[in-house]
PDB file of C-alpha atoms in Angstrom:
ATOM      1  CA  MET A   1     -74.901 126.923  78.006  1.00  0.00           C
ATOM      2  CA  MET A   2     -71.238 127.966  78.017  1.00  0.00           C
ATOM      3  CA  THR A   3     -68.725 125.486  79.427  1.00  0.00           C
ATOM      4  CA  THR A   4     -65.454 126.581  80.918  1.00  0.00           C
ATOM      5  CA  GLU A   5     -62.427 124.380  81.428  1.00  0.00           C
ATOM      6  CA  LEU A   6     -61.205 124.892  84.976  1.00  0.00           C
ATOM      7  CA  PRO A   7     -57.486 125.438  85.609  1.00  0.00           C
ATOM      8  CA  ASN A   8     -56.089 122.488  87.549  1.00  0.00           C
ATOM      9  CA  ARG A   9     -53.788 124.115  90.089  1.00  0.00           C
ATOM     10  CA  GLU A  10     -53.633 126.062  93.317  1.00  0.00           C
ATOM     11  CA  LEU A  11     -53.230 129.824  93.064  1.00  0.00           C
ATOM     12  CA  LYS A  12     -50.055 131.422  94.353  1.00  0.00           C
ATOM     13  CA  VAL A  13     -49.272 134.959  95.463  1.00  0.00           C
ATOM     14  CA  GLU A  14     -47.457 135.967  92.274  1.00  0.00           C
ATOM     15  CA  ASP A  15     -50.053 134.603  89.865  1.00  0.00           C
ATOM     16  CA  ASN A  16     -51.785 137.877  88.897  1.00  0.00           C
ATOM     17  CA  LEU A  17     -49.484 140.460  87.334  1.00  0.00           C
ATOM     18  CA  HIS A  18     -50.327 144.090  86.614  1.00  0.00           C
ATOM     19  CA  TYR A  19     -48.938 145.589  83.423  1.00  0.00           C
ATOM     20  CA  VAL A  20     -49.453 149.334  83.068  1.00  0.00           C
ATOM     21  CA  LYS A  21     -49.143 152.020  80.403  1.00  0.00           C
ATOM     22  CA  PHE A  22     -49.075 155.669  81.503  1.00  0.00           C
ATOM     23  CA  THR A  23     -48.059 159.100  80.226  1.00  0.00           C
ATOM     24  CA  GLY A  24     -44.425 158.813  79.241  1.00  0.00           C
ATOM     25  CA  SER A  25     -44.347 155.021  78.757  1.00  0.00           C
ATOM     26  CA  GLU A  26     -43.997 153.633  75.251  1.00  0.00           C
ATOM     27  CA  SER A  27     -45.334 150.168  76.059  1.00  0.00           C
ATOM     28  CA  TYR A  28     -46.704 148.167  78.964  1.00  0.00           C
ATOM     29  CA  VAL A  29     -44.393 147.826  81.958  1.00  0.00           C
ATOM     30  CA  LEU A  30     -44.816 145.586  84.967  1.00  0.00           C
ATOM     31  CA  ALA A  31     -46.071 147.436  88.065  1.00  0.00           C
ATOM     32  CA  ASN A  32     -43.535 146.132  90.517  1.00  0.00           C
ATOM     33  CA  LYS A  33     -40.946 147.885  92.680  1.00  0.00           C
ATOM     34  CA  GLY A  34     -42.170 149.878  95.636  1.00  0.00           C
ATOM     35  CA  LEU A  35     -45.831 148.840  95.608  1.00  0.00           C
ATOM     36  CA  THR A  36     -46.681 146.522  98.486  1.00  0.00           C
ATOM     37  CA  ASN A  37     -50.478 146.553  98.233  1.00  0.00           C
ATOM     38  CA  TRP A  38     -52.836 146.442  95.246  1.00  0.00           C
ATOM     39  CA  GLU A  39     -56.206 145.553  96.753  1.00  0.00           C
ATOM     40  CA  GLN A  40     -59.221 145.594  94.475  1.00  0.00           C
ATOM     41  CA  ALA A  41     -62.768 146.368  95.644  1.00  0.00           C
ATOM     42  CA  LEU A  42     -65.821 146.065  93.391  1.00  0.00           C
ATOM     43  CA  ASN A  43     -67.928 148.472  95.494  1.00  0.00           C
ATOM     44  CA  ALA A  44     -71.216 146.981  94.315  1.00  0.00           C
ATOM     45  CA  THR A  45     -74.175 149.337  94.196  1.00  0.00           C
ATOM     46  CA  THR A  46     -77.419 147.681  95.151  1.00  0.00           C
ATOM     47  CA  ASP A  47     -81.152 148.181  95.117  1.00  0.00           C
ATOM     48  CA  ASP A  48     -81.888 147.180  98.696  1.00  0.00           C
ATOM     49  CA  GLY A  49     -85.161 146.338 100.297  1.00  0.00           C
ATOM     50  CA  VAL A  50     -87.086 145.241  97.223  1.00  0.00           C
ATOM     51  CA  GLN A  51     -90.070 143.330  98.523  1.00  0.00           C
ATOM     52  CA  TYR A  52     -92.640 142.004  96.122  1.00  0.00           C
ATOM     53  CA  ILE A  53     -96.272 141.754  97.188  1.00  0.00           C
ATOM     54  CA  GLY A  54     -96.332 137.964  97.266  1.00  0.00           C
ATOM     55  CA  GLU A  55     -93.129 137.538  99.313  1.00  0.00           C
ATOM     56  CA  ALA A  56     -92.534 137.697 103.060  1.00  0.00           C
ATOM     57  CA  GLY A  57     -88.921 138.900 102.812  1.00  0.00           C
ATOM     58  CA  SER A  58     -87.069 141.586 100.900  1.00  0.00           C
ATOM     59  CA  GLN A  59     -84.267 141.209  98.366  1.00  0.00           C
ATOM     60  CA  SER A  60     -81.071 143.017  97.551  1.00  0.00           C
ATOM     61  CA  GLN A  61     -80.003 143.193  93.904  1.00  0.00           C
ATOM     62  CA  VAL A  62     -76.722 144.353  92.396  1.00  0.00           C
ATOM     63  CA  THR A  63     -77.331 147.242  89.986  1.00  0.00           C
ATOM     64  CA  GLY A  64     -73.742 148.181  89.157  1.00  0.00           C
ATOM     65  CA  TYR A  65     -70.145 148.485  90.296  1.00  0.00           C
ATOM     66  CA  ALA A  66     -67.738 151.318  91.110  1.00  0.00           C
ATOM     67  CA  PRO A  67     -64.418 149.393  91.203  1.00  0.00           C
ATOM     68  CA  THR A  68     -61.367 150.809  92.968  1.00  0.00           C
ATOM     69  CA  VAL A  69     -57.885 149.675  93.940  1.00  0.00           C
ATOM     70  CA  SER A  70     -56.310 150.707  97.227  1.00  0.00           C
ATOM     71  CA  TYR A  71     -52.587 151.060  96.647  1.00  0.00           C
ATOM     72  CA  GLU A  72     -49.685 151.667  98.975  1.00  0.00           C
ATOM     73  CA  GLY A  73     -45.971 151.214  99.109  1.00  0.00           C
ATOM     74  CA  ARG A  74     -42.640 152.940  99.243  1.00  0.00           C
ATOM     75  CA  ALA A  75     -41.695 155.798  96.956  1.00  0.00           C
ATOM     76  CA  TYR A  76     -39.292 154.063  94.581  1.00  0.00           C
ATOM     77  CA  PRO A  77     -37.919 156.475  91.949  1.00  0.00           C
ATOM     78  CA  GLY A  78     -36.006 153.665  90.179  1.00  0.00           C
ATOM     79  CA  ASP A  79     -39.308 152.114  89.016  1.00  0.00           C
ATOM     80  CA  ALA A  80     -40.962 154.102  86.209  1.00  0.00           C
ATOM     81  CA  PHE A  81     -44.591 153.444  87.216  1.00  0.00           C
ATOM     82  CA  ASN A  82     -43.998 153.930  90.940  1.00  0.00           C
ATOM     83  CA  TYR A  83     -42.242 157.234  90.285  1.00  0.00           C
ATOM     84  CA  TRP A  84     -45.058 158.340  87.954  1.00  0.00           C
ATOM     85  CA  VAL A  85     -47.663 157.559  90.670  1.00  0.00           C
ATOM     86  CA  TYR A  86     -45.507 159.418  93.227  1.00  0.00           C
ATOM     87  CA  LEU A  87     -45.419 162.520  90.991  1.00  0.00           C
ATOM     88  CA  GLN A  88     -49.219 162.537  90.572  1.00  0.00           C
ATOM     89  CA  GLY A  89     -49.610 163.127  94.311  1.00  0.00           C
ATOM     90  CA  LYS A  90     -46.491 165.147  95.024  1.00  0.00           C
ATOM     91  CA  GLU A  91     -47.320 167.614  92.235  1.00  0.00           C
ATOM     92  CA  GLN A  92     -51.067 167.463  93.038  1.00  0.00           C
ATOM     93  CA  ARG A  93     -52.014 166.606  89.475  1.00  0.00           C
ATOM     94  CA  VAL A  94     -55.737 166.206  88.760  1.00  0.00           C
ATOM     95  CA  GLY A  95     -57.336 163.730  86.367  1.00  0.00           C
ATOM     96  CA  SER A  96     -54.264 161.562  85.731  1.00  0.00           C
ATOM     97  CA  THR A  97     -55.174 158.173  84.270  1.00  0.00           C
ATOM     98  CA  PHE A  98     -53.311 155.033  83.270  1.00  0.00           C
ATOM     99  CA  GLU A  99     -54.183 151.773  81.538  1.00  0.00           C
ATOM    100  CA  GLU A 100     -53.755 148.494  83.417  1.00  0.00           C
ATOM    101  CA  ILE A 101     -53.814 144.918  82.190  1.00  0.00           C
ATOM    102  CA  GLU A 102     -54.329 142.363  84.971  1.00  0.00           C
ATOM    103  CA  VAL A 103     -52.830 139.097  83.719  1.00  0.00           C
ATOM    104  CA  GLU A 104     -53.833 135.741  85.211  1.00  0.00           C
ATOM    105  CA  THR A 105     -50.559 133.877  84.705  1.00  0.00           C
ATOM    106  CA  TRP A 106     -52.192 130.716  86.025  1.00  0.00           C
ATOM    107  CA  ASN A 107     -54.833 130.816  83.270  1.00  0.00           C
ATOM    108  CA  GLU A 108     -53.058 130.308  79.945  1.00  0.00           C
ATOM    109  CA  LYS A 109     -55.390 130.447  76.918  1.00  0.00           C
ATOM    110  CA  THR A 110     -53.654 127.607  75.088  1.00  0.00           C
ATOM    111  CA  ALA A 111     -50.780 125.471  76.291  1.00  0.00           C
ATOM    112  CA  LYS A 112     -47.355 127.056  75.699  1.00  0.00           C
ATOM    113  CA  SER A 113     -48.801 129.987  73.726  1.00  0.00           C
ATOM    114  CA  GLY A 114     -47.775 132.775  76.099  1.00  0.00           C
ATOM    115  CA  ASP A 115     -51.320 134.171  75.883  1.00  0.00           C
ATOM    116  CA  PHE A 116     -53.038 134.501  79.237  1.00  0.00           C
ATOM    117  CA  VAL A 117     -56.544 135.521  80.288  1.00  0.00           C
ATOM    118  CA  ALA A 118     -56.402 139.236  81.080  1.00  0.00           C
ATOM    119  CA  TYR A 119     -58.567 142.202  82.006  1.00  0.00           C
ATOM    120  CA  GLN A 120     -57.922 145.714  80.664  1.00  0.00           C
ATOM    121  CA  ARG A 121     -58.962 148.711  82.777  1.00  0.00           C
ATOM    122  CA  VAL A 122     -58.380 152.463  82.907  1.00  0.00           C
ATOM    123  CA  TYR A 123     -57.819 154.034  86.335  1.00  0.00           C
ATOM    124  CA  GLU A 124     -57.654 157.586  87.642  1.00  0.00           C
ATOM    125  CA  VAL A 125     -54.996 158.150  90.327  1.00  0.00           C
ATOM    126  CA  GLN A 126     -56.433 159.590  93.559  1.00  0.00           C
ATOM    127  CA  PRO A 127     -53.478 159.983  95.978  1.00  0.00           C
ATOM    128  CA  ASP A 128     -53.915 160.190  99.773  1.00  0.00           C
ATOM    129  CA  ASN A 129     -50.277 160.188 100.890  1.00  0.00           C
ATOM    130  CA  PRO A 130     -48.129 161.619  98.083  1.00  0.00           C
ATOM    131  CA  GLY A 131     -44.828 160.505  99.612  1.00  0.00           C
ATOM    132  CA  SER A 132     -44.211 161.137 103.281  1.00  0.00           C
ATOM    133  CA  GLY A 133     -43.510 159.214 106.477  1.00  0.00           C
ATOM    134  CA  GLU A 134     -42.040 159.240 109.949  1.00  0.00           C
ATOM    135  CA  ALA A 135     -38.636 160.740 110.681  1.00  0.00           C
ATOM    136  CA  GLY A 136     -35.844 158.489 109.466  1.00  0.00           C
ATOM    137  CA  GLY A 137     -38.297 156.202 107.671  1.00  0.00           C
ATOM    138  CA  LYS A 138     -38.952 155.474 104.034  1.00  0.00           C
ATOM    139  CA  LEU A 139     -41.224 157.790 102.052  1.00  0.00           C
ATOM    140  CA  MET A 140     -44.572 156.031 101.705  1.00  0.00           C
ATOM    141  CA  CYS A 141     -47.261 156.542  99.054  1.00  0.00           C
ATOM    142  CA  SER A 142     -50.906 155.502  99.210  1.00  0.00           C
ATOM    143  CA  GLY A 143     -54.243 156.244  97.637  1.00  0.00           C
ATOM    144  CA  THR A 144     -56.896 154.918  95.337  1.00  0.00           C
ATOM    145  CA  PHE A 145     -56.997 153.983  91.683  1.00  0.00           C
ATOM    146  CA  ALA A 146     -60.622 154.610  90.608  1.00  0.00           C
ATOM    147  CA  GLN A 147     -61.736 152.607  87.576  1.00  0.00           C
ATOM    148  CA  GLN A 148     -63.017 154.685  84.665  1.00  0.00           C
ATOM    149  CA  GLY A 149     -65.586 152.839  82.520  1.00  0.00           C
ATOM    150  CA  ASP A 150     -65.956 149.100  82.071  1.00  0.00           C
ATOM    151  CA  GLN A 151     -63.210 146.508  82.085  1.00  0.00           C
ATOM    152  CA  VAL A 152     -62.484 144.588  78.880  1.00  0.00           C
ATOM    153  CA  LYS A 153     -61.773 140.849  78.996  1.00  0.00           C
ATOM    154  CA  GLY A 154     -59.217 139.455  76.590  1.00  0.00           C
ATOM    155  CA  THR A 155     -55.772 137.916  76.347  1.00  0.00           C
ATOM    156  CA  PHE A 156     -52.335 139.348  76.996  1.00  0.00           C
ATOM    157  CA  ASN A 157     -49.110 137.996  75.574  1.00  0.00           C
ATOM    158  CA  ILE A 158     -46.331 138.632  78.088  1.00  0.00           C
ATOM    159  CA  LYS A 159     -43.562 138.232  75.478  1.00  0.00           C
ATOM    160  CA  THR A 160     -44.968 140.724  72.966  1.00  0.00           C
ATOM    161  CA  LYS A 161     -46.838 142.813  75.579  1.00  0.00           C
ATOM    162  CA  THR A 162     -49.938 142.790  73.384  1.00  0.00           C
ATOM    163  CA  PHE A 163     -53.541 142.852  74.629  1.00  0.00           C
ATOM    164  CA  THR A 164     -56.322 141.487  72.428  1.00  0.00           C
ATOM    165  CA  ALA A 165     -59.932 141.996  73.494  1.00  0.00           C
ATOM    166  CA  ASP A 166     -62.128 138.892  73.339  1.00  0.00           C
ATOM    167  CA  SER A 167     -64.550 140.754  71.065  1.00  0.00           C
ATOM    168  CA  ALA A 168     -61.719 141.220  68.545  1.00  0.00           C
ATOM    169  CA  THR A 169     -61.265 137.443  68.218  1.00  0.00           C
ATOM    170  CA  GLU A 170     -64.942 136.485  67.846  1.00  0.00           C
TER     171      GLU A 170
END
């Protein structure tokens, strides 16, 4: 049986950071300015209504996931990632993907190492609002980031901006 040491602290709003790499970026940059919502949904697929002959009730079993992120925020051309996302919708680009590393800054691998538990994912950008809004208001962007393939668990060093998959260290 695997044992896990539990972090001994309360989570705060800023504790999960999203580093991204996209067409035109040389290294990971922090997804930051402009985005006001990054809400993940696992979208579990299930096999519902399984009822075995010796049981009175039925069961529901998870068979897979189709993870997505709902994003929204202001169009913010001064932020490289936000502007890139804006252009995907405004120019109606199809099939645009980016790599994301979600870093749990509250879950350091070893004390003072700078290596944090992280999850690497690839997303396709599926814009809804490419950058529009009410008269006199800020241009708003929204849509979905649809995960492509499986996530990879590993560590991310914020100083060196390096991701290492757990399988690479075993």
